[in-house]
PDB file of C-alpha atoms in Angstrom:
ATOM      1  CA  MET R   1     123.576 -53.129  26.374  1.00 50.00           C
ATOM      2  CA  SER R   2     123.452 -50.259  28.974  1.00 60.00           C
ATOM      3  CA  LYS R   3     126.320 -48.186  30.413  1.00 62.00           C
ATOM      4  CA  LYS R   4     126.013 -46.697  33.632  1.00 70.00           C
ATOM      5  CA  ALA R   5     127.884 -43.635  34.196  1.00 74.00           C
ATOM      6  CA  LYS R   6     130.311 -44.054  36.918  1.00 82.00           C
ATOM      7  CA  GLY R   7     133.676 -41.971  37.328  1.00 85.00           C
ATOM      8  CA  VAL R   8     135.015 -38.990  39.182  1.00 87.00           C
ATOM      9  CA  ILE R   9     134.623 -35.277  37.998  1.00 90.00           C
ATOM     10  CA  SER R  10     137.270 -33.189  38.922  1.00 92.00           C
ATOM     11  CA  ASN R  11     137.465 -29.300  38.555  1.00 94.00           C
ATOM     12  CA  GLN R  12     139.629 -26.311  38.075  1.00 95.00           C
ATOM     13  CA  LEU R  13     137.692 -24.000  39.954  1.00 94.00           C
ATOM     14  CA  ARG R  14     139.991 -22.933  42.579  1.00 94.00           C
ATOM     15  CA  LYS R  15     142.679 -22.261  40.149  1.00 95.00           C
ATOM     16  CA  LYS R  16     140.498 -20.276  37.595  1.00 95.00           C
ATOM     17  CA  ARG R  17     139.491 -18.046  40.640  1.00 95.00           C
ATOM     18  CA  PHE R  18     142.881 -17.248  41.536  1.00 94.00           C
ATOM     19  CA  GLU R  19     143.521 -16.524  38.131  1.00 94.00           C
ATOM     20  CA  LYS R  20     140.696 -14.317  37.900  1.00 92.00           C
ATOM     21  CA  ASP R  21     141.950 -11.619  40.363  1.00 90.00           C
ATOM     22  CA  GLU R  22     141.868 -14.012  43.221  1.00 92.00           C
ATOM     23  CA  MET R  23     138.054 -13.864  43.149  1.00 94.00           C
ATOM     24  CA  THR R  24     136.748 -15.018  46.608  1.00 93.00           C
ATOM     25  CA  GLN R  25     133.922 -17.750  46.755  1.00 91.00           C
ATOM     26  CA  GLN R  26     131.340 -15.146  47.848  1.00 89.00           C
ATOM     27  CA  GLU R  27     131.742 -13.189  44.935  1.00 91.00           C
ATOM     28  CA  LEU R  28     131.701 -16.405  42.656  1.00 94.00           C
ATOM     29  CA  ALA R  29     128.549 -17.192  44.632  1.00 92.00           C
ATOM     30  CA  LYS R  30     126.738 -13.657  43.919  1.00 90.00           C
ATOM     31  CA  ALA R  31     127.751 -13.975  40.438  1.00 92.00           C
ATOM     32  CA  LEU R  32     126.119 -17.373  39.822  1.00 92.00           C
ATOM     33  CA  GLY R  33     123.089 -16.840  42.226  1.00 90.00           C
ATOM     34  CA  VAL R  34     124.252 -19.801  44.341  1.00 91.00           C
ATOM     35  CA  THR R  35     125.286 -19.858  48.318  1.00 89.00           C
ATOM     36  CA  ARG R  36     128.981 -19.804  49.111  1.00 88.00           C
ATOM     37  CA  GLN R  37     128.566 -23.319  50.456  1.00 89.00           C
ATOM     38  CA  THR R  38     127.717 -24.527  47.251  1.00 92.00           C
ATOM     39  CA  ILE R  39     130.911 -23.209  45.570  1.00 93.00           C
ATOM     40  CA  ALA R  40     132.852 -24.699  48.399  1.00 91.00           C
ATOM     41  CA  ALA R  41     131.470 -28.190  47.835  1.00 91.00           C
ATOM     42  CA  ILE R  42     131.799 -27.900  43.866  1.00 94.00           C
ATOM     43  CA  GLU R  43     135.469 -27.092  44.576  1.00 94.00           C
ATOM     44  CA  ALA R  44     135.870 -29.718  47.041  1.00 91.00           C
ATOM     45  CA  GLY R  45     134.308 -32.252  44.520  1.00 90.00           C
ATOM     46  CA  LYS R  46     131.732 -33.016  46.695  1.00 90.00           C
ATOM     47  CA  TYR R  47     128.857 -31.634  44.505  1.00 92.00           C
ATOM     48  CA  SER R  48     128.448 -31.703  40.792  1.00 92.00           C
ATOM     49  CA  PRO R  49     126.621 -28.583  39.588  1.00 94.00           C
ATOM     50  CA  SER R  50     123.941 -28.498  36.972  1.00 94.00           C
ATOM     51  CA  LEU R  51     124.503 -27.900  33.469  1.00 94.00           C
ATOM     52  CA  GLU R  52     122.927 -24.338  33.482  1.00 95.00           C
ATOM     53  CA  VAL R  53     125.547 -23.609  36.526  1.00 95.00           C
ATOM     54  CA  ALA R  54     128.592 -25.290  34.701  1.00 95.00           C
ATOM     55  CA  PHE R  55     128.105 -23.239  31.613  1.00 96.00           C
ATOM     56  CA  CYS R  56     127.542 -19.865  33.667  1.00 95.00           C
ATOM     57  CA  LEU R  57     130.845 -20.883  35.214  1.00 96.00           C
ATOM     58  CA  THR R  58     132.562 -21.252  31.494  1.00 96.00           C
ATOM     59  CA  ASP R  59     131.052 -17.541  31.167  1.00 95.00           C
ATOM     60  CA  ILE R  60     132.405 -16.111  34.304  1.00 95.00           C
ATOM     61  CA  PHE R  61     135.910 -17.532  33.394  1.00 95.00           C
ATOM     62  CA  ASP R  62     135.632 -17.095  29.792  1.00 94.00           C
ATOM     63  CA  THR R  63     136.975 -20.658  29.305  1.00 94.00           C
ATOM     64  CA  GLN R  64     135.655 -24.171  27.715  1.00 94.00           C
ATOM     65  CA  LEU R  65     133.769 -26.579  29.856  1.00 94.00           C
ATOM     66  CA  ASP R  66     136.350 -29.202  29.443  1.00 93.00           C
ATOM     67  CA  GLU R  67     138.974 -26.859  30.837  1.00 94.00           C
ATOM     68  CA  LEU R  68     136.947 -26.297  33.986  1.00 94.00           C
ATOM     69  CA  PHE R  69     135.780 -30.001  34.503  1.00 95.00           C
ATOM     70  CA  GLN R  70     137.357 -33.217  33.769  1.00 94.00           C
ATOM     71  CA  TRP R  71     135.654 -36.705  33.577  1.00 91.00           C
ATOM     72  CA  GLN R  72     137.494 -39.656  34.737  1.00 87.00           C
ATOM     73  CA  ALA R  73     135.438 -42.962  33.767  1.00 85.00           C
ATOM     74  CA  ASN R  74     135.694 -45.717  35.889  1.00 80.00           C
ATOM     75  CA  ASP R  75     136.301 -48.579  33.096  1.00 69.00           C
ATOM     76  CA  SER R  76     135.451 -51.440  35.109  1.00 62.00           C
ATOM     77  CA  ASP R  77     132.023 -50.092  35.851  1.00 54.00           C
ATOM     78  CA  ALA R  78     131.170 -48.522  32.402  1.00 48.00           C
ATOM     79  CA  ASP R  79     131.944 -51.469  30.421  1.00 52.00           C
ATOM     80  CA  LYS R  80     129.593 -53.681  32.307  1.00 51.00           C
ATOM     81  CA  ASP R  81     126.163 -54.766  30.265  1.00 46.00           C
TER      82      ASP R  81
ATOM     83  CA  MET S   1     132.166 -23.670  63.900  1.00 52.00           C
ATOM     84  CA  ILE S   2     129.109 -25.469  62.104  1.00 56.00           C
ATOM     85  CA  PHE S   3     126.990 -22.430  62.150  1.00 63.00           C
ATOM     86  CA  LYS S   4     129.611 -20.112  60.324  1.00 64.00           C
ATOM     87  CA  ASP S   5     130.285 -23.125  57.737  1.00 74.00           C
ATOM     88  CA  SER S   6     126.206 -23.418  56.900  1.00 83.00           C
ATOM     89  CA  ASN S   7     123.785 -21.797  54.942  1.00 86.00           C
ATOM     90  CA  PHE S   8     120.387 -20.672  55.417  1.00 88.00           C
ATOM     91  CA  SER S   9     118.720 -24.164  54.587  1.00 90.00           C
ATOM     92  CA  GLU S  10     121.186 -26.100  56.786  1.00 91.00           C
ATOM     93  CA  GLN S  11     120.219 -23.341  59.524  1.00 91.00           C
ATOM     94  CA  THR S  12     116.645 -23.752  59.237  1.00 93.00           C
ATOM     95  CA  ALA S  13     117.239 -27.743  59.526  1.00 95.00           C
ATOM     96  CA  TRP S  14     118.685 -27.362  62.610  1.00 95.00           C
ATOM     97  CA  ILE S  15     116.066 -25.204  64.182  1.00 95.00           C
ATOM     98  CA  SER S  16     113.510 -27.627  62.638  1.00 96.00           C
ATOM     99  CA  VAL S  17     115.313 -30.514  64.511  1.00 97.00           C
ATOM    100  CA  THR S  18     115.434 -28.586  67.844  1.00 96.00           C
ATOM    101  CA  PHE S  19     111.561 -27.946  67.070  1.00 96.00           C
ATOM    102  CA  THR S  20     110.506 -31.339  66.853  1.00 97.00           C
ATOM    103  CA  VAL S  21     112.485 -32.522  69.966  1.00 97.00           C
ATOM    104  CA  PHE S  22     111.115 -29.529  72.012  1.00 96.00           C
ATOM    105  CA  ILE S  23     107.459 -30.104  70.760  1.00 96.00           C
ATOM    106  CA  ALA S  24     107.354 -33.867  71.184  1.00 96.00           C
ATOM    107  CA  TRP S  25     108.657 -33.612  74.754  1.00 96.00           C
ATOM    108  CA  PHE S  26     105.920 -30.929  75.328  1.00 96.00           C
ATOM    109  CA  TYR S  27     103.321 -33.052  73.723  1.00 95.00           C
ATOM    110  CA  ALA S  28     104.060 -36.341  75.416  1.00 94.00           C
ATOM    111  CA  ASN S  29     104.450 -34.251  78.820  1.00 94.00           C
ATOM    112  CA  GLY S  30     101.088 -33.196  77.986  1.00 92.00           C
ATOM    113  CA  MET S  31      99.704 -36.613  77.366  1.00 90.00           C
ATOM    114  CA  THR S  32     100.783 -37.944  80.459  1.00 89.00           C
ATOM    115  CA  GLN S  33      98.612 -35.500  82.325  1.00 88.00           C
ATOM    116  CA  LEU S  34      95.444 -36.198  80.411  1.00 85.00           C
ATOM    117  CA  GLU S  35      92.308 -37.657  82.450  1.00 83.00           C
ATOM    118  CA  GLY S  36      90.037 -39.991  80.642  1.00 78.00           C
ATOM    119  CA  THR S  37      89.876 -40.424  76.822  1.00 80.00           C
ATOM    120  CA  PHE S  38      88.725 -38.589  73.762  1.00 77.00           C
ATOM    121  CA  SER S  39      85.217 -39.944  73.968  1.00 77.00           C
ATOM    122  CA  THR S  40      85.009 -38.718  77.657  1.00 81.00           C
ATOM    123  CA  HIS S  41      87.427 -35.547  77.768  1.00 81.00           C
ATOM    124  CA  ALA S  42      87.822 -34.318  74.273  1.00 86.00           C
ATOM    125  CA  ASP S  43      88.098 -30.787  75.727  1.00 88.00           C
ATOM    126  CA  GLN S  44      91.427 -31.869  77.320  1.00 89.00           C
ATOM    127  CA  ILE S  45      93.006 -33.165  74.194  1.00 89.00           C
ATOM    128  CA  VAL S  46      91.655 -30.057  72.287  1.00 91.00           C
ATOM    129  CA  GLY S  47      93.130 -28.036  75.026  1.00 93.00           C
ATOM    130  CA  LEU S  48      96.625 -29.759  74.566  1.00 93.00           C
ATOM    131  CA  TRP S  49      96.470 -29.304  70.789  1.00 93.00           C
ATOM    132  CA  GLY S  50      95.916 -25.398  71.501  1.00 95.00           C
ATOM    133  CA  GLN S  51      98.832 -25.480  73.743  1.00 95.00           C
ATOM    134  CA  THR S  52     100.874 -27.189  71.662  1.00 95.00           C
ATOM    135  CA  MET S  53     100.102 -24.826  68.821  1.00 96.00           C
ATOM    136  CA  LEU S  54     100.845 -21.917  71.071  1.00 97.00           C
ATOM    137  CA  ALA S  55     104.219 -23.196  71.998  1.00 96.00           C
ATOM    138  CA  SER S  56     105.143 -24.173  68.367  1.00 96.00           C
ATOM    139  CA  ILE S  57     104.390 -20.507  67.350  1.00 97.00           C
ATOM    140  CA  ILE S  58     106.385 -18.753  70.262  1.00 97.00           C
ATOM    141  CA  PHE S  59     109.620 -21.340  69.549  1.00 96.00           C
ATOM    142  CA  VAL S  60     109.467 -20.388  65.820  1.00 95.00           C
ATOM    143  CA  VAL S  61     108.937 -16.793  66.512  1.00 97.00           C
ATOM    144  CA  ILE S  62     112.011 -17.042  68.919  1.00 96.00           C
ATOM    145  CA  ALA S  63     114.346 -19.046  66.773  1.00 95.00           C
ATOM    146  CA  PHE S  64     114.094 -17.190  63.579  1.00 93.00           C
ATOM    147  CA  THR S  65     114.394 -13.804  65.194  1.00 95.00           C
ATOM    148  CA  ALA S  66     117.596 -15.245  66.866  1.00 94.00           C
ATOM    149  CA  LEU S  67     118.687 -16.827  63.283  1.00 90.00           C
ATOM    150  CA  ALA S  68     118.177 -13.239  61.805  1.00 89.00           C
ATOM    151  CA  VAL S  69     119.968 -11.577  64.381  1.00 90.00           C
ATOM    152  CA  ILE S  70     122.748 -14.157  64.284  1.00 88.00           C
ATOM    153  CA  ARG S  71     123.111 -14.055  60.149  1.00 85.00           C
ATOM    154  CA  LYS S  72     122.916 -10.038  60.554  1.00 85.00           C
ATOM    155  CA  PHE S  73     125.892 -10.240  62.752  1.00 83.00           C
ATOM    156  CA  THR S  74     128.033 -12.903  60.743  1.00 79.00           C
ATOM    157  CA  GLY S  75     127.329 -10.729  57.645  1.00 73.00           C
ATOM    158  CA  ASP S  76     125.534 -13.676  56.107  1.00 70.00           C
ATOM    159  CA  ASP S  77     122.233 -12.011  55.616  1.00 67.00           C
ATOM    160  CA  ASP S  78     123.598 -10.191  52.116  1.00 65.00           C
ATOM    161  CA  ASP S  79     123.581 -13.589  50.377  1.00 64.00           C
ATOM    162  CA  ILE S  80     121.693 -12.948  47.286  1.00 59.00           C
ATOM    163  CA  SER S  81     120.392 -16.952  47.269  1.00 65.00           C
ATOM    164  CA  LEU S  82     118.955 -18.329  50.213  1.00 76.00           C
ATOM    165  CA  VAL S  83     117.891 -21.485  48.528  1.00 84.00           C
ATOM    166  CA  ASP S  84     119.989 -23.058  45.519  1.00 88.00           C
ATOM    167  CA  GLU S  85     119.943 -26.199  43.166  1.00 93.00           C
ATOM    168  CA  ARG S  86     121.948 -28.097  45.797  1.00 93.00           C
ATOM    169  CA  ASP S  87     119.846 -27.138  48.518  1.00 93.00           C
ATOM    170  CA  GLU S  88     116.613 -28.356  46.508  1.00 94.00           C
ATOM    171  CA  LEU S  89     118.616 -31.801  45.511  1.00 94.00           C
ATOM    172  CA  ILE S  90     119.321 -32.414  49.463  1.00 94.00           C
ATOM    173  CA  GLU S  91     116.002 -31.543  50.426  1.00 94.00           C
ATOM    174  CA  ALA S  92     114.337 -33.811  47.714  1.00 95.00           C
ATOM    175  CA  ARG S  93     116.512 -36.565  48.754  1.00 93.00           C
ATOM    176  CA  ALA S  94     115.686 -36.093  52.540  1.00 94.00           C
ATOM    177  CA  THR S  95     111.976 -35.617  51.602  1.00 95.00           C
ATOM    178  CA  ARG S  96     112.064 -39.381  49.782  1.00 93.00           C
ATOM    179  CA  TRP S  97     113.307 -40.808  53.063  1.00 90.00           C
ATOM    180  CA  ALA S  98     110.807 -39.153  55.274  1.00 93.00           C
ATOM    181  CA  TYR S  99     108.209 -40.374  52.956  1.00 95.00           C
ATOM    182  CA  TYR S 100     109.161 -44.072  53.274  1.00 95.00           C
ATOM    183  CA  ASN S 101     108.914 -43.293  57.302  1.00 94.00           C
ATOM    184  CA  LEU S 102     105.575 -41.478  57.128  1.00 95.00           C
ATOM    185  CA  SER S 103     104.209 -44.502  54.985  1.00 96.00           C
ATOM    186  CA  THR S 104     105.537 -46.847  57.406  1.00 96.00           C
ATOM    187  CA  CYS S 105     104.255 -45.092  60.482  1.00 95.00           C
ATOM    188  CA  ILE S 106     100.764 -44.897  59.155  1.00 95.00           C
ATOM    189  CA  ILE S 107     100.641 -48.558  58.134  1.00 96.00           C
ATOM    190  CA  LEU S 108     102.151 -49.265  61.840  1.00 95.00           C
ATOM    191  CA  LEU S 109      99.191 -47.216  63.411  1.00 94.00           C
ATOM    192  CA  PHE S 110      96.345 -49.054  61.282  1.00 94.00           C
ATOM    193  CA  VAL S 111      97.692 -52.284  61.653  1.00 95.00           C
ATOM    194  CA  HIS S 112      98.069 -51.792  65.451  1.00 94.00           C
ATOM    195  CA  ILE S 113      94.281 -50.638  65.693  1.00 93.00           C
ATOM    196  CA  PHE S 114      93.216 -53.648  63.368  1.00 93.00           C
ATOM    197  CA  CYS S 115      95.154 -56.080  65.568  1.00 93.00           C
ATOM    198  CA  GLN S 116      93.436 -54.615  68.873  1.00 90.00           C
ATOM    199  CA  GLY S 117      89.924 -55.152  67.162  1.00 89.00           C
ATOM    200  CA  VAL S 118      90.576 -58.630  66.130  1.00 92.00           C
ATOM    201  CA  ILE S 119      92.943 -60.191  68.575  1.00 91.00           C
ATOM    202  CA  THR S 120      91.886 -60.869  72.158  1.00 88.00           C
ATOM    203  CA  ASN S 121      94.749 -59.975  74.807  1.00 88.00           C
ATOM    204  CA  TYR S 122      96.544 -58.111  72.406  1.00 88.00           C
ATOM    205  CA  PRO S 123      99.376 -56.845  74.429  1.00 89.00           C
ATOM    206  CA  PHE S 124     100.393 -53.495  73.113  1.00 89.00           C
ATOM    207  CA  PHE S 125      98.297 -50.438  74.547  1.00 87.00           C
ATOM    208  CA  PRO S 126      95.384 -52.538  75.585  1.00 84.00           C
ATOM    209  CA  ASN S 127      93.855 -49.693  77.623  1.00 84.00           C
ATOM    210  CA  VAL S 128      94.077 -46.919  74.892  1.00 87.00           C
ATOM    211  CA  PRO S 129      90.841 -46.475  72.689  1.00 88.00           C
ATOM    212  CA  PRO S 130      91.815 -46.748  68.902  1.00 89.00           C
ATOM    213  CA  ILE S 131      90.498 -43.156  68.035  1.00 90.00           C
ATOM    214  CA  ASP S 132      93.027 -41.851  70.921  1.00 89.00           C
ATOM    215  CA  PHE S 133      95.864 -44.076  69.552  1.00 91.00           C
ATOM    216  CA  LEU S 134      95.431 -42.811  66.012  1.00 92.00           C
ATOM    217  CA  ILE S 135      95.322 -38.978  67.287  1.00 91.00           C
ATOM    218  CA  HIS S 136      98.388 -39.088  69.416  1.00 93.00           C
ATOM    219  CA  GLY S 137     100.054 -41.490  66.987  1.00 94.00           C
ATOM    220  CA  LEU S 138      99.572 -39.383  63.880  1.00 94.00           C
ATOM    221  CA  MET S 139     101.064 -36.399  65.962  1.00 94.00           C
ATOM    222  CA  LEU S 140     104.065 -38.097  67.221  1.00 94.00           C
ATOM    223  CA  SER S 141     104.623 -39.826  63.642  1.00 95.00           C
ATOM    224  CA  SER S 142     104.476 -36.522  61.973  1.00 95.00           C
ATOM    225  CA  LEU S 143     106.840 -34.978  64.565  1.00 96.00           C
ATOM    226  CA  LEU S 144     109.247 -38.241  64.110  1.00 96.00           C
ATOM    227  CA  VAL S 145     108.839 -37.734  60.238  1.00 96.00           C
ATOM    228  CA  GLU S 146     109.772 -33.980  60.487  1.00 96.00           C
ATOM    229  CA  PHE S 147     112.768 -34.820  62.704  1.00 97.00           C
ATOM    230  CA  ILE S 148     114.222 -37.638  60.076  1.00 95.00           C
ATOM    231  CA  LEU S 149     113.761 -35.069  57.109  1.00 96.00           C
ATOM    232  CA  ARG S 150     115.725 -32.429  58.782  1.00 96.00           C
ATOM    233  CA  ALA S 151     118.294 -34.660  60.351  1.00 96.00           C
ATOM    234  CA  SER S 152     118.540 -36.556  57.075  1.00 95.00           C
ATOM    235  CA  GLN S 153     119.280 -32.886  55.213  1.00 95.00           C
ATOM    236  CA  ILE S 154     121.999 -31.939  58.045  1.00 94.00           C
ATOM    237  CA  TYR S 155     123.800 -35.207  57.618  1.00 93.00           C
ATOM    238  CA  ARG S 156     123.989 -34.647  53.843  1.00 92.00           C
ATOM    239  CA  TYR S 157     125.115 -31.128  54.404  1.00 91.00           C
ATOM    240  CA  ARG S 158     127.824 -32.171  57.007  1.00 89.00           C
ATOM    241  CA  LYS S 159     128.898 -35.179  54.629  1.00 84.00           C
ATOM    242  CA  ALA S 160     129.720 -32.586  51.677  1.00 74.00           C
ATOM    243  CA  ALA S 161     130.938 -29.872  53.950  1.00 62.00           C
TER     244      ALA S 161
END
Protein backbone atom coordinates (compact mmCIF):
# COMPACT_ATOMS: atom_id res chain seq x y z
CA MET A 1 0.00 0.00 0.00
CA SER A 2 1.38 3.40 -0.93
CA LYS A 3 0.41 6.77 0.47
CA LYS A 4 0.76 9.72 -1.83
CA ALA A 5 1.36 12.91 0.16
CA LYS A 6 -1.35 15.29 -0.92
CA GLY A 7 -2.63 18.20 1.07
CA VAL A 8 -2.27 21.87 1.81
CA ILE A 9 0.50 23.53 3.83
CA SER A 10 -0.52 26.73 5.56
CA ASN A 11 1.76 28.94 7.62
CA GLN A 12 1.80 31.69 10.24
CA LEU A 13 4.81 33.48 8.82
CA ARG A 14 3.14 36.85 8.35
CA LYS A 15 1.72 36.76 11.87
CA LYS A 16 5.10 35.80 13.35
CA ARG A 17 6.83 38.60 11.43
CA PHE A 18 4.48 41.19 12.86
CA GLU A 19 4.89 39.75 16.34
CA LYS A 20 8.66 40.13 15.95
CA ASP A 21 8.75 43.94 15.89
CA GLU A 22 6.98 44.12 12.54
CA MET A 23 9.90 42.54 10.75
CA THR A 24 9.81 43.24 7.01
CA GLN A 25 10.00 40.59 4.31
CA GLN A 26 13.32 42.09 3.20
CA GLU A 27 14.80 41.77 6.71
CA LEU A 28 13.63 38.16 6.99
CA ALA A 29 15.00 37.40 3.54
CA LYS A 30 18.39 38.79 4.54
CA ALA A 31 18.40 36.77 7.76
CA LEU A 32 17.57 33.57 5.83
CA GLY A 33 19.77 34.22 2.80
CA VAL A 34 16.90 33.99 0.31
CA THR A 35 15.21 36.58 -1.89
CA ARG A 36 12.29 38.74 -0.73
CA GLN A 37 10.14 37.19 -3.47
CA THR A 38 10.67 33.75 -1.93
CA ILE A 39 9.41 35.00 1.44
CA ALA A 40 6.37 36.51 -0.30
CA ALA A 41 5.71 33.20 -2.11
CA ILE A 42 5.97 31.20 1.15
CA GLU A 43 3.57 33.57 2.93
CA ALA A 44 1.10 33.32 0.06
CA GLY A 45 1.24 29.51 0.27
CA LYS A 46 2.58 29.27 -3.27
CA TYR A 47 5.94 27.79 -2.34
CA SER A 48 6.88 25.24 0.32
CA PRO A 49 10.41 25.85 1.61
CA SER A 50 13.01 23.14 2.18
CA LEU A 51 13.38 21.65 5.66
CA GLU A 52 16.62 23.62 6.10
CA VAL A 53 14.84 26.94 5.50
CA ALA A 54 11.87 25.86 7.63
CA PHE A 55 14.14 25.04 10.59
CA CYS A 56 16.03 28.32 10.13
CA LEU A 57 12.66 30.08 10.36
CA THR A 58 11.89 28.34 13.65
CA ASP A 59 15.26 29.55 14.97
CA ILE A 60 14.60 33.13 13.87
CA PHE A 61 11.12 33.23 15.42
CA ASP A 62 12.11 31.03 18.38
CA THR A 63 9.17 28.73 17.86
CA GLN A 64 8.28 25.14 16.93
CA LEU A 65 7.89 23.92 13.37
CA ASP A 66 4.23 22.94 13.86
CA GLU A 67 3.44 26.41 15.16
CA LEU A 68 4.85 27.92 11.99
CA PHE A 69 3.61 25.41 9.39
CA GLN A 70 0.42 23.36 9.42
CA TRP A 71 -0.33 20.36 7.22
CA GLN A 72 -3.92 19.74 6.15
CA ALA A 73 -4.06 16.29 4.55
CA ASN A 74 -6.44 15.63 1.72
CA ASP A 75 -7.95 12.38 3.10
CA SER A 76 -9.66 11.25 -0.10
CA ASP A 77 -6.29 11.16 -1.93
CA ALA A 78 -4.11 10.02 0.96
CA ASP A 79 -6.07 6.81 1.64
CA LYS A 80 -5.87 5.55 -1.93
CA ASP A 81 -3.73 2.44 -2.45
CA MET B 1 4.91 46.61 -11.93
CA ILE B 2 6.41 43.29 -13.04
CA PHE B 3 10.02 44.45 -12.70
CA LYS B 4 9.54 45.64 -9.12
CA ASP B 5 8.05 42.33 -7.98
CA SER B 6 10.67 40.20 -9.68
CA ASN B 7 13.99 38.90 -8.43
CA PHE B 8 17.30 38.70 -10.24
CA SER B 9 16.60 35.28 -11.82
CA GLU B 10 13.29 36.40 -13.28
CA GLN B 11 14.84 39.62 -14.58
CA THR B 12 17.60 37.65 -16.35
CA ALA B 13 14.94 35.31 -17.76
CA TRP B 14 13.16 38.34 -19.29
CA ILE B 15 16.46 39.47 -20.81
CA SER B 16 17.06 35.97 -22.24
CA VAL B 17 13.59 35.82 -23.80
CA THR B 18 14.15 39.19 -25.47
CA PHE B 19 17.65 38.09 -26.48
CA THR B 20 16.45 34.89 -28.20
CA VAL B 21 13.72 36.75 -30.12
CA PHE B 22 16.22 39.40 -31.26
CA ILE B 23 18.92 36.90 -32.27
CA ALA B 24 16.39 34.64 -34.05
CA TRP B 25 15.21 37.66 -36.06
CA PHE B 26 18.83 38.74 -36.73
CA TYR B 27 19.89 35.24 -37.84
CA ALA B 28 16.77 34.61 -39.96
CA ASN B 29 17.24 38.00 -41.62
CA GLY B 30 20.86 37.09 -42.37
CA MET B 31 19.81 33.69 -43.77
CA THR B 32 17.56 35.33 -46.35
CA GLN B 33 20.55 37.30 -47.68
CA LEU B 34 22.82 34.26 -48.11
CA GLU B 35 23.77 33.31 -51.65
CA GLY B 36 24.48 29.69 -52.49
CA THR B 37 24.99 26.83 -50.04
CA PHE B 38 27.53 25.87 -47.38
CA SER B 39 29.54 23.81 -49.87
CA THR B 40 29.89 26.72 -52.33
CA HIS B 41 29.70 29.82 -50.06
CA ALA B 42 30.89 28.66 -46.64
CA ASP B 43 32.50 32.07 -46.03
CA GLN B 44 29.07 33.76 -46.04
CA ILE B 45 27.66 31.41 -43.40
CA VAL B 46 30.77 31.79 -41.24
CA GLY B 47 30.41 35.56 -41.65
CA LEU B 48 26.79 35.32 -40.48
CA TRP B 49 27.90 33.36 -37.41
CA GLY B 50 30.46 36.06 -36.66
CA GLN B 51 27.89 38.85 -37.04
CA THR B 52 25.43 36.92 -34.85
CA MET B 53 28.12 36.43 -32.20
CA LEU B 54 28.97 40.14 -32.26
CA ALA B 55 25.30 41.15 -32.06
CA SER B 56 24.85 38.74 -29.12
CA ILE B 57 27.77 40.25 -27.20
CA ILE B 58 26.55 43.82 -27.80
CA PHE B 59 22.99 42.89 -26.75
CA VAL B 60 24.13 41.13 -23.57
CA VAL B 61 26.44 43.98 -22.52
CA ILE B 62 23.72 46.62 -23.05
CA ALA B 63 20.97 44.54 -21.38
CA PHE B 64 22.96 43.64 -18.27
CA THR B 65 24.31 47.16 -17.90
CA ALA B 66 20.72 48.45 -18.02
CA LEU B 67 19.66 45.80 -15.50
CA ALA B 68 22.48 46.75 -13.12
CA VAL B 69 21.49 50.44 -13.35
CA ILE B 70 17.80 49.67 -12.75
CA ARG B 71 18.61 47.41 -9.78
CA LYS B 72 20.82 50.13 -8.31
CA PHE B 73 18.05 52.69 -8.84
CA THR B 74 15.34 50.50 -7.23
CA GLY B 75 17.59 49.44 -4.35
CA ASP B 76 17.48 45.74 -5.30
CA ASP B 77 21.25 45.48 -5.62
CA ASP B 78 21.68 45.12 -1.84
CA ASP B 79 20.08 41.65 -1.93
CA ILE B 80 22.41 39.22 -0.19
CA SER B 81 21.28 36.25 -2.25
CA LEU B 82 20.74 36.63 -5.99
CA VAL B 83 19.69 33.00 -6.49
CA ASP B 84 18.05 30.86 -3.81
CA GLU B 85 16.49 27.38 -3.53
CA ARG B 86 13.21 28.49 -5.14
CA ASP B 87 15.06 29.86 -8.17
CA GLU B 88 16.99 26.61 -8.51
CA LEU B 89 13.78 24.56 -8.29
CA ILE B 90 12.04 26.69 -10.91
CA GLU B 91 15.07 26.49 -13.22
CA ALA B 92 15.27 22.70 -12.78
CA ARG B 93 11.62 22.28 -13.77
CA ALA B 94 12.00 24.63 -16.74
CA THR B 95 15.19 22.83 -17.82
CA ARG B 96 13.37 19.47 -17.89
CA TRP B 97 10.71 20.96 -20.19
CA ALA B 98 13.41 22.54 -22.40
CA TYR B 99 15.30 19.22 -22.60
CA TYR B 100 12.22 17.45 -24.02
CA ASN B 101 11.91 20.18 -26.65
CA LEU B 102 15.62 19.99 -27.56
CA SER B 103 15.35 16.21 -28.00
CA THR B 104 12.27 16.63 -30.21
CA CYS B 105 13.98 19.29 -32.35
CA ILE B 106 17.09 17.14 -32.90
CA ILE B 107 15.00 14.07 -33.77
CA LEU B 108 12.94 16.11 -36.25
CA LEU B 109 16.11 17.47 -37.90
CA PHE B 110 17.53 14.00 -38.43
CA VAL B 111 14.18 12.54 -39.54
CA HIS B 112 13.97 15.33 -42.13
CA ILE B 113 17.50 14.62 -43.41
CA PHE B 114 16.77 10.89 -43.55
CA CYS B 115 13.48 11.42 -45.41
CA GLN B 116 15.14 13.83 -47.83
CA GLY B 117 17.68 11.12 -48.67
CA VAL B 118 15.32 8.21 -49.19
CA ILE B 119 12.00 9.71 -50.39
CA THR B 120 11.83 10.97 -53.95
CA ASN B 121 9.89 14.23 -54.38
CA TYR B 122 10.10 14.91 -50.63
CA PRO B 123 8.05 18.13 -50.28
CA PHE B 124 9.76 19.96 -47.40
CA PHE B 125 12.75 22.23 -48.19
CA PRO B 126 13.69 20.24 -51.34
CA ASN B 127 16.35 22.75 -52.44
CA VAL B 128 18.18 22.99 -49.10
CA PRO B 129 21.16 20.59 -48.80
CA PRO B 130 21.21 18.43 -45.62
CA ILE B 131 24.31 20.10 -44.14
CA ASP B 132 22.76 23.57 -44.53
CA PHE B 133 19.49 22.37 -43.04
CA LEU B 134 21.39 20.88 -40.09
CA ILE B 135 23.51 24.02 -39.50
CA HIS B 136 20.59 26.47 -39.56
CA GLY B 137 18.22 23.99 -37.91
CA LEU B 138 20.54 23.48 -34.94
CA MET B 139 21.05 27.23 -34.57
CA LEU B 140 17.32 28.01 -34.61
CA SER B 141 16.53 24.96 -32.42
CA SER B 142 18.95 26.12 -29.75
CA LEU B 143 17.32 29.57 -29.79
CA LEU B 144 13.85 28.01 -29.58
CA VAL B 145 14.88 25.81 -26.66
CA GLU B 146 16.43 28.77 -24.81
CA PHE B 147 13.22 30.73 -25.41
CA ILE B 148 11.09 27.85 -24.06
CA LEU B 149 13.38 27.46 -21.03
CA ARG B 150 13.20 31.14 -20.04
CA ALA B 151 9.51 31.58 -20.92
CA SER B 152 8.72 28.54 -18.79
CA GLN B 153 10.71 30.07 -15.91
CA ILE B 154 8.84 33.38 -16.26
CA TYR B 155 5.50 31.54 -16.32
CA ARG B 156 6.34 29.78 -13.03
CA TYR B 157 7.53 33.02 -11.40
CA ARG B 158 4.38 34.88 -12.50
CA LYS B 159 2.15 31.98 -11.38
CA ALA B 160 3.59 32.18 -7.87
CA ALA B 161 4.01 35.97 -7.73
